[in-house]
Amino acid sequence: MDLGAIDLDHTLGCGQVFRWRKEGGLWTGVVDGHLVRLRQKGKRIDAETELPEGRLRSYFRADDDLEAILKEISRDAYVRRLVDRYRGLRLIRQDPWECSASFILATYSNIPRIKMMIERVCTSFGTDAGGGVFAFPRPEQIIENEPGAENCGLGFRCGRFVAFARQVEAKQVDFDDLRAAGYQDAHARLVELEGIGDKVADCIAVFSLDHLDAFPIDVRIKRALAERYGASGSYRRVSEFARRHFGRYCGYSQEYIYYAEDMKNRKPGPEQA
DNA sequence: AACCAGGTCTCGA
DNA sequence: TCGAGACCTGGT
C-alpha cells in the first residue's frame, strides 16, 4: 500500500500516539476498533487489517504533501537538520475522542506510566480487537461501568477522564464543529472543558482535528525553544512565536522537535523505535 | 531516597 | 494576563 512518503518507525514511535507496538518489524495497533498490522517494505507498507483502506490512508494523512510541508517548516538550520534526520515522520489523524481522552490522561506524568494507564483503561472498558489487543473504549463503555475507572491508577486524572467521557457521550462536545472551526476558535472552546488546558487543547487540535497550525508546548518543547530561539515566557507568548516562526504547518515542526528532544532521553534497546 | 514526569486548576497581584 | 503551589503515582 502507498501511504505517501512515510517512515513507520518515526511516525508511530515519535510520541504522537501511545498504543502502537513494534515486534520483530511488525507494528500492531488499533484504529477505530480494528486491529491493524503494518510492516515497512521500503517505500511501501504491507497492511493486514479489516479497516477500510480509505480510513487507513486518512489516519496516516496520506494526502498531505509531506515534501511541501517539510519545505515550508524548514526555516532554520535546526529544523532543517531534524527534517533531514527524521524524514518520513508524518503527523497522524487520530480519532478525536481517543486522542482527547489519552492526552487528558497524559498530564503531569511520564511516558511509561501514560502507556500503562491507557492500557488499563483499554483492558478494563474496551472491546477485544483480537491479537491480544483491546480497542480504546467508547465513551458509553466507560459510563456503563464508571466505578471501574478507580482501578486504573489514573490518580487525580480519574475524575477528569470520566467527566470528559460523560460530556462526549452527552454530545456536549462536537468534534466536527471543532474541526470545522479555525484553530484559535477550536482552542478557545477546548480549554473550557475540565482537564483540558492550553497544551492538551493543542495536542487534540493538531493530532485529531486537522489544525496543523496548533503547536503543543510541553516542558521539552519549551526548553528547546528557549535554548534554540530564546523564546520564553507564557504559553501564549511562546505559542505565538512558534506560529510566527514556523508558519501554518508549525504543528509538523513541533513533532520533529519533540521527537528529537525525546530521543536524547531514550535508552538504547533492541527495539529502538 | 528523593526527584521528576507530553499540565491543569486555583488564587492573588 | 501571568506566575506560584499543590497534585496521584510509578519510573529512574
Coordinates of C-alpha atoms (C1' of nucleotides) in Angstrom, one line a residue:
Chain A
M1 CA 0.0 0.0 0.0
D2 CA 1.2 3.5 -0.8
L3 CA 0.7 5.8 2.2
G4 CA 2.8 8.6 0.7
A5 CA 6.4 9.0 1.8
I6 CA 6.4 7.5 5.3
D7 CA 8.7 6.1 7.8
L8 CA 6.7 3.9 10.1
D9 CA 9.2 3.9 12.9
H10 CA 9.4 7.6 13.1
T11 CA 5.7 8.1 12.6
L12 CA 4.5 5.6 15.2
G13 CA 7.4 6.0 17.5
C14 CA 7.8 9.7 17.8
G15 CA 5.3 10.1 20.7
Q16 CA 2.2 11.3 19.0
V17 CA 0.4 8.0 19.6
F18 CA 0.6 5.9 22.7
R19 CA -0.6 2.4 21.8
W20 CA 1.3 1.2 18.8
R21 CA 3.8 -1.6 19.5
K22 CA 6.6 -3.0 17.3
E23 CA 7.7 -6.6 17.5
G24 CA 10.2 -8.0 15.0
G25 CA 9.5 -5.4 12.4
L26 CA 5.7 -5.7 12.7
W27 CA 3.8 -2.7 14.0
T28 CA 0.5 -3.5 15.7
G29 CA -2.2 -1.1 16.7
V30 CA -6.0 -0.5 16.8
V31 CA -7.7 2.2 14.7
D32 CA -11.4 2.8 15.0
G33 CA -11.8 -0.5 16.8
H34 CA -10.0 -2.5 14.1
L35 CA -6.8 -4.4 14.6
V36 CA -4.1 -3.1 12.3
R37 CA -0.8 -4.8 11.5
L38 CA 1.8 -2.9 9.4
R39 CA 5.2 -3.7 8.0
Q40 CA 7.5 -1.3 6.3
K41 CA 8.6 -2.6 2.8
G42 CA 10.9 0.1 1.5
K43 CA 8.7 2.9 0.4
R44 CA 5.6 0.8 0.6
I45 CA 3.6 -0.6 3.5
D46 CA 2.2 -4.1 3.9
A47 CA -1.1 -3.8 5.8
E48 CA -3.1 -6.5 7.3
T49 CA -6.4 -5.2 8.6
E50 CA -10.2 -5.0 8.3
L51 CA -10.0 -1.3 8.5
P52 CA -11.2 0.3 5.2
E53 CA -8.2 1.5 3.1
G54 CA -9.6 5.0 2.9
R55 CA -9.5 5.3 6.7
L56 CA -6.0 3.9 6.9
R57 CA -4.9 6.5 4.3
S58 CA -6.7 9.2 6.2
Y59 CA -5.2 8.0 9.5
F60 CA -1.7 8.4 8.1
R61 CA -2.6 11.7 6.4
A62 CA -1.5 10.2 3.1
D63 CA -2.9 13.2 1.2
D64 CA -0.6 15.6 3.0
D65 CA 2.1 16.8 0.6
L66 CA 4.8 16.0 3.1
E67 CA 7.7 17.4 1.0
A68 CA 5.9 20.7 0.6
I69 CA 5.2 20.8 4.3
L70 CA 8.7 20.0 5.3
K71 CA 10.0 22.6 3.0
E72 CA 7.6 25.1 4.5
I73 CA 8.7 24.5 8.1
S74 CA 12.4 24.3 7.3
R75 CA 13.1 27.9 8.2
D76 CA 16.3 27.5 10.1
A77 CA 19.3 25.1 10.3
Y78 CA 18.0 23.3 13.4
V79 CA 14.7 22.2 11.9
R80 CA 16.3 21.5 8.5
R81 CA 18.6 19.1 10.3
L82 CA 15.7 17.4 12.1
V83 CA 13.6 17.2 8.9
D84 CA 16.6 15.5 7.2
R85 CA 17.2 13.1 10.1
Y86 CA 13.6 12.0 10.6
R87 CA 12.3 12.3 7.1
G88 CA 9.2 10.3 6.6
L89 CA 7.7 11.3 10.0
R90 CA 4.1 12.1 9.3
L91 CA 1.5 13.5 11.6
I92 CA -1.4 11.1 12.2
R93 CA -5.1 11.9 12.1
Q94 CA -6.3 10.3 15.3
D95 CA -9.8 9.7 16.4
P96 CA -10.7 12.9 18.3
W97 CA -12.3 11.2 21.3
E98 CA -9.4 8.7 21.8
C99 CA -6.9 11.5 21.3
S100 CA -8.6 13.8 23.8
A101 CA -9.1 11.2 26.4
S102 CA -5.5 10.0 26.1
F103 CA -3.9 13.4 26.4
I104 CA -6.1 14.2 29.4
L105 CA -4.5 11.1 31.0
A106 CA -1.1 12.3 29.8
T107 CA -0.9 15.3 32.1
Y108 CA 1.9 15.6 34.6
S109 CA 3.1 12.1 34.1
N110 CA 5.7 10.2 32.2
I111 CA 5.5 8.1 29.0
P112 CA 5.8 4.7 30.6
R113 CA 3.0 5.4 33.1
I114 CA 0.9 7.1 30.5
K115 CA 1.0 4.0 28.4
M116 CA 0.2 1.9 31.4
M117 CA -2.8 4.0 32.3
I118 CA -4.1 3.9 28.8
E119 CA -3.7 0.1 28.6
R120 CA -5.5 -0.4 31.8
V121 CA -8.4 1.7 30.5
C122 CA -8.5 -0.3 27.4
T123 CA -8.5 -3.7 29.1
S124 CA -11.0 -2.5 31.7
F125 CA -13.6 -0.9 29.4
G126 CA -12.6 -1.7 25.8
T127 CA -13.6 -4.4 23.3
D128 CA -11.2 -7.2 22.4
A129 CA -9.9 -6.4 19.0
G130 CA -8.1 -9.7 18.6
G131 CA -4.4 -10.3 18.6
G132 CA -4.3 -9.8 22.3
V133 CA -5.2 -6.2 21.9
F134 CA -8.1 -4.2 23.2
A135 CA -9.7 -1.2 21.5
F136 CA -9.7 2.1 23.2
P137 CA -13.2 2.2 24.8
R138 CA -16.0 4.4 23.5
P139 CA -17.4 6.9 26.0
E140 CA -20.5 4.9 26.7
Q141 CA -18.4 1.9 27.6
I142 CA -16.8 4.0 30.4
I143 CA -20.1 5.4 31.6
E144 CA -21.7 2.0 31.8
N145 CA -19.0 0.8 34.2
E146 CA -17.9 4.0 35.8
P147 CA -16.5 2.7 39.1
G148 CA -14.1 0.6 37.1
A149 CA -12.1 3.7 36.5
E150 CA -10.9 3.7 40.1
N151 CA -8.8 0.6 39.4
C152 CA -6.8 2.1 36.5
G153 CA -4.3 4.0 38.6
L154 CA -5.3 7.3 37.0
G155 CA -4.8 9.3 40.2
F156 CA -6.2 12.8 40.1
R157 CA -6.9 12.4 36.3
C158 CA -9.7 9.9 37.1
G159 CA -12.4 12.4 37.7
R160 CA -11.5 14.4 34.6
F161 CA -11.4 11.3 32.5
V162 CA -14.8 10.2 33.5
A163 CA -16.3 13.7 33.3
F164 CA -15.0 14.1 29.8
A165 CA -16.4 10.7 28.7
R166 CA -19.8 11.8 30.0
Q167 CA -19.6 15.1 28.2
V168 CA -18.7 13.5 24.9
E169 CA -21.4 10.8 25.4
A170 CA -23.9 13.6 26.0
K171 CA -22.8 15.3 22.8
Q172 CA -21.8 18.4 24.7
V173 CA -18.6 18.2 22.7
D174 CA -18.9 18.3 19.0
F175 CA -15.6 17.3 17.3
D176 CA -17.0 18.0 13.8
D177 CA -17.7 21.6 14.8
L178 CA -14.2 21.9 16.4
R179 CA -12.7 20.5 13.2
A180 CA -14.6 23.0 11.0
A181 CA -13.7 25.9 13.2
G182 CA -10.4 27.8 12.9
Y183 CA -7.6 26.9 15.2
Q184 CA -8.0 29.8 17.6
D185 CA -11.7 29.2 18.0
A186 CA -11.2 25.4 18.5
H187 CA -8.5 26.0 21.1
A188 CA -10.6 28.5 23.0
R189 CA -13.6 26.1 23.1
L190 CA -11.4 23.1 24.1
V191 CA -9.9 24.8 27.1
E192 CA -13.3 25.4 28.5
L193 CA -13.6 21.7 29.2
E194 CA -12.4 20.2 32.5
G195 CA -9.0 18.6 32.3
I196 CA -8.1 20.4 29.1
G197 CA -5.6 23.3 29.3
D198 CA -3.5 25.0 26.6
K199 CA -1.2 22.1 25.9
V200 CA -3.8 19.3 25.7
A201 CA -6.0 21.5 23.6
D202 CA -3.2 21.9 21.1
C203 CA -2.5 18.2 21.1
I204 CA -6.1 17.5 20.3
A205 CA -6.2 20.2 17.7
V206 CA -3.1 19.1 15.8
F207 CA -3.3 15.3 16.2
S208 CA -7.0 14.8 15.6
L209 CA -8.7 18.0 14.3
D210 CA -6.6 19.0 11.3
H211 CA -5.4 22.2 12.9
L212 CA -1.8 21.9 11.7
D213 CA -1.2 25.4 13.0
A214 CA -1.5 24.2 16.6
F215 CA 1.8 23.9 18.4
P216 CA 1.6 21.9 21.6
I217 CA 4.2 23.2 24.1
D218 CA 5.3 20.7 26.8
V219 CA 8.3 21.0 29.1
R220 CA 10.7 19.7 26.5
I221 CA 9.5 21.9 23.7
K222 CA 9.5 24.9 26.0
R223 CA 13.1 24.1 26.9
A224 CA 14.2 23.6 23.3
L225 CA 12.6 26.8 22.1
A226 CA 14.2 28.8 24.9
E227 CA 17.6 27.3 24.2
R228 CA 17.4 27.4 20.4
Y229 CA 15.5 30.6 19.8
G230 CA 15.5 32.4 23.1
A231 CA 11.7 32.2 23.1
S232 CA 10.4 32.2 26.6
G233 CA 7.5 33.4 28.8
S234 CA 3.9 32.4 29.0
Y235 CA 2.3 29.6 27.0
R236 CA 0.6 32.1 24.7
R237 CA 3.8 34.0 24.1
V238 CA 5.9 31.0 23.1
S239 CA 2.9 29.7 21.1
E240 CA 2.7 32.8 19.1
F241 CA 6.4 32.8 18.5
A242 CA 6.2 29.3 17.1
R243 CA 3.3 30.1 14.7
R244 CA 5.1 33.2 13.5
H245 CA 8.5 31.4 13.1
F246 CA 7.4 28.1 11.6
G247 CA 4.3 29.1 9.8
R248 CA 0.9 27.5 9.1
Y249 CA 2.3 23.9 9.4
C250 CA 4.1 24.6 12.7
G251 CA 2.3 21.5 14.2
Y252 CA 4.6 19.4 12.0
S253 CA 7.7 21.3 13.2
Q254 CA 6.6 20.6 16.8
E255 CA 6.6 16.9 16.2
Y256 CA 10.0 16.8 14.7
I257 CA 11.4 18.9 17.6
Y258 CA 9.6 16.8 20.2
Y259 CA 10.9 13.6 18.7
A260 CA 14.5 14.9 18.6
E261 CA 14.3 16.1 22.2
D262 CA 12.7 12.8 23.3
M263 CA 15.5 10.7 21.5
K264 CA 18.0 12.4 23.7
N265 CA 16.5 10.8 26.8
R266 CA 15.9 7.3 25.3
K267 CA 18.0 4.4 26.3
P268 CA 19.3 2.2 23.5
G269 CA 17.4 -1.0 23.2
P270 CA 16.8 -3.9 20.7
E271 CA 13.5 -2.4 19.5
Q272 CA 14.6 1.2 19.2
A273 CA 11.6 2.9 17.7
Chain B
dA1 C1' 15.6 8.1 48.9
dA2 C1' 14.2 11.9 46.6
dC3 C1' 13.0 13.9 42.3
dC4 C1' 10.5 14.2 38.2
dA5 C1' 7.1 13.5 34.7
dG6 C1' 3.9 15.3 27.0
dG7 C1' -0.1 20.0 32.8
dT8 C1' -4.3 21.8 34.9
dC9 C1' -6.5 24.3 38.4
dT10 C1' -6.9 27.8 41.7
dC11 C1' -5.7 32.0 43.6
dG12 C1' -3.5 36.6 44.2
dA13 C1' -1.2 40.6 42.1
Chain C
dT1 C1' -2.9 38.0 31.7
dC2 C1' 0.6 35.9 34.3
dG3 C1' 3.3 33.4 38.0
dA4 C1' 3.2 30.3 42.2
dG5 C1' 1.8 25.9 44.6
dA6 C1' -0.5 21.8 45.0
dC7 C1' -1.3 17.4 43.0
dC8 C1' -1.9 10.9 42.2
dT9 C1' 1.5 7.7 41.3
dG10 C1' 5.2 4.9 39.1
dG11 C1' 9.8 5.4 36.9
dT12 C1' 14.7 6.5 37.5

